[in-house]
């Protein structure tokens, strides 16, 4: 497997609280890997550490290159993107403008790029809009779209430019069954285009349907990993969820 994202011994502390303890995971090109666990298990802390928004010990590698000493914006330019749990679209911009925000590197660089006829490497805005089926709503504002399409637009923005790995932090929160299924199809399409996707979500139907492999966190420690079917049937995983229904 061509591992685009790899963490080794990743450990996050907030004062006396151990949020992540020696976490190691890999996500390969063309793969959707799930990261699940009960509330407070350390999932978002791990995403923050990988993307540079939380101090951590251990290593983070992107396509074999260590990036754990880089600040968040440099990790993004290296090809590591993420979404956020909270709403992240600009209400006064169109969908196209929201997606295009990710291509900006400051007014002087944008001006030079325009004059030189250069574009940022990787996917451009129109390509991403087409991939996610957003081209026909590109001139609308987020408030005119369903919640499901707003979530898809948020992911689309993360893919513009030279993104190689994308971390999706609970993207299906608030979606109904049909919206979640549609969202899952887009996630699979992203992976099939050659990117690596790490999906964090509580929607077990979505996780089981779209993920190739799954890691389970509990109290900051990986307690299981494997195929969705094997992981969701693991007694240790069920105990971690305190008897919650995991199977779709």
PDB file of C-alpha atoms in Angstrom, residues 36-39 41 216-219 223-224 230-247:
ATOM      1  CA  UNK A  36     -14.353   6.184  15.272  1.00  0.00           C
ATOM      2  CA  UNK A  37     -14.803   6.133  19.019  1.00  0.00           C
ATOM      3  CA  UNK A  38     -17.152   7.357  21.748  1.00  0.00           C
ATOM      4  CA  UNK A  39     -17.383  11.038  22.634  1.00  0.00           C
ATOM      5  CA  UNK A  41     -12.101   9.414  22.805  1.00  0.00           C
ATOM      6  CA  UNK A 216     -11.150   2.766  16.925  1.00  0.00           C
ATOM      7  CA  UNK A 217      -9.999   5.192  19.629  1.00  0.00           C
ATOM      8  CA  UNK A 218     -10.955   4.902  23.299  1.00  0.00           C
ATOM      9  CA  UNK A 219      -9.413   7.186  25.924  1.00  0.00           C
ATOM     10  CA  UNK A 223      -8.135  -0.420  20.689  1.00  0.00           C
ATOM     11  CA  UNK A 224      -8.990  -2.006  17.332  1.00  0.00           C
ATOM     12  CA  UNK A 230     -14.592  -6.927  11.859  1.00  0.00           C
ATOM     13  CA  UNK A 231     -14.176  -3.771  13.923  1.00  0.00           C
ATOM     14  CA  UNK A 232     -17.887  -3.177  14.509  1.00  0.00           C
ATOM     15  CA  UNK A 233     -18.271  -6.782  15.690  1.00  0.00           C
ATOM     16  CA  UNK A 234     -15.330  -6.554  18.119  1.00  0.00           C
ATOM     17  CA  UNK A 235     -16.501  -6.981  21.757  1.00  0.00           C
ATOM     18  CA  UNK A 236     -13.924  -4.417  22.950  1.00  0.00           C
ATOM     19  CA  UNK A 237     -15.355  -1.847  20.566  1.00  0.00           C
ATOM     20  CA  UNK A 238     -18.890  -2.549  21.732  1.00  0.00           C
ATOM     21  CA  UNK A 239     -17.815  -2.183  25.350  1.00  0.00           C
ATOM     22  CA  UNK A 240     -16.209   1.151  24.512  1.00  0.00           C
ATOM     23  CA  UNK A 241     -19.503   2.347  23.119  1.00  0.00           C
ATOM     24  CA  UNK A 242     -21.305   1.132  26.273  1.00  0.00           C
ATOM     25  CA  UNK A 243     -23.631  -1.147  24.344  1.00  0.00           C
ATOM     26  CA  UNK A 244     -24.555   1.351  21.632  1.00  0.00           C
ATOM     27  CA  UNK A 245     -25.830  -0.180  18.420  1.00  0.00           C
ATOM     28  CA  UNK A 246     -22.870  -0.083  16.028  1.00  0.00           C
ATOM     29  CA  UNK A 247     -23.944  -2.282  13.136  1.00  0.00           C
TER      30      UNK A 247
END
